[in-house]
Structure formats: structure tokens, C-alpha cells
Coordinates of C-alpha atoms in Angstrom, one line a residue:
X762 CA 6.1 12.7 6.3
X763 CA 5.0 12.5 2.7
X764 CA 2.1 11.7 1.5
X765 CA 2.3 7.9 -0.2
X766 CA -1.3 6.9 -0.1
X767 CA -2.1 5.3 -3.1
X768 CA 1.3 4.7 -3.7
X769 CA 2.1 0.5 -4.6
X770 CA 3.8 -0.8 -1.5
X771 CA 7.5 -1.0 -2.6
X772 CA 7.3 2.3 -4.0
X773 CA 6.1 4.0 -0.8
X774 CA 8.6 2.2 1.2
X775 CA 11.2 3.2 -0.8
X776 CA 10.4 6.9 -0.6
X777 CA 9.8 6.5 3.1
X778 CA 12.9 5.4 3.7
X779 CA 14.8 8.0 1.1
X780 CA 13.4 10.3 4.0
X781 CA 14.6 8.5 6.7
X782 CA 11.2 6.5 7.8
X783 CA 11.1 3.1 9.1
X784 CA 7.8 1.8 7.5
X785 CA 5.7 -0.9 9.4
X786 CA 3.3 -2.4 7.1
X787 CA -0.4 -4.2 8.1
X788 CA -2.0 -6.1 5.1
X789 CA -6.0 -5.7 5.1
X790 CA -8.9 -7.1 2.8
X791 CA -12.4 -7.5 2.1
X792 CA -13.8 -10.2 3.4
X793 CA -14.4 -11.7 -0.3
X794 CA -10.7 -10.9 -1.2
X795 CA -9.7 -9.9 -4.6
X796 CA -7.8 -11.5 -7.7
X797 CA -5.3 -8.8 -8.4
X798 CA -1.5 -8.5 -7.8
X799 CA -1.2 -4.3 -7.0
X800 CA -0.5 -4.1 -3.6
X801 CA -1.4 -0.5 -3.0
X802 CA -1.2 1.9 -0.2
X803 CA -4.5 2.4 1.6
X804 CA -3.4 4.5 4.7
X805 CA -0.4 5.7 6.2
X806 CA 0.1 6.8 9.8
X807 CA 4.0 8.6 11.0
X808 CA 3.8 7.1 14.2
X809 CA 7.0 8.4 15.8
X810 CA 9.6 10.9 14.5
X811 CA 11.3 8.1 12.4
X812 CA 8.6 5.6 12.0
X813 CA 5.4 5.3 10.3
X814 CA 2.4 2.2 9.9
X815 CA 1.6 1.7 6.2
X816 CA -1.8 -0.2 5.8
X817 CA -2.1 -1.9 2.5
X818 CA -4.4 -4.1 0.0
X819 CA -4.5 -5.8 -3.2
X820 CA -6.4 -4.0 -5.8
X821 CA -7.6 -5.5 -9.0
X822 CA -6.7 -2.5 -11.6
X823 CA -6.5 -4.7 -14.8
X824 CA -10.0 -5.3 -15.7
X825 CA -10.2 -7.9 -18.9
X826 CA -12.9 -7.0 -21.0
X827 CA -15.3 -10.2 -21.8
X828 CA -15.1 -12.0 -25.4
X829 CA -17.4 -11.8 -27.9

């Protein structure tokens, strides 16, 4: 299986399933959550020979710099 940690979540399904792989997702977060809207890739597990668990967050990457 490749490698799609990181990845944003549609992308990695995408390629997952270009290969073949049916992808089970699981959402997780902090327990103080996060404004963002990147829903990213955090781990991915090839559970059987077609099938694989993609664990996923938000993450805030646009960071708006304060006004002065």
C-alpha cells in the first residue's frame, strides 16, 4: 500500500482506490478541537489485502496574522 499520510482525505482516498483499496475512514481530535477546514491524513493501516483504515483530523494550516 502507498504511503498517504499527510495526504488531505479525498486525495488519499482517491489514490487508494486508483490502487484497488477500499479505504475505511475514523475521524479523531483533540479534545479542544480546532477551527480549520483541512481534513488531513493522520495514520493509515492496510488491514486486509484490499482494504485499509485511514484515521484522520482537521488541521488549522492557514494561520491569519493579527492586525496592527
Amino acid at each position: 500500500m502507498r504511503n498517504v499520510e499527510g495526504l488531505e482525505l479525498e486525495m488519499a482516498i482517491a489514490a487508494l482506490k486508483n490502487d484497488g483499496i477500499e479505504a475505511e475512514t475514523i475521524e479523531v481530535s483533540s479534545r479542544k478541537g480546532v477551527d480549520g477546514g483541512e481534513r488531513r491524513v493522520v495514520r493509515a493501516i492496510q488491514t486486509e489485502k484490499n482494504k485499509a483504515q485511514l484515521t484522520w483530523a482537521v488541521f488549522k494550516t492557514r494561520v491569519d496574522a493579527p492586525e496592527e
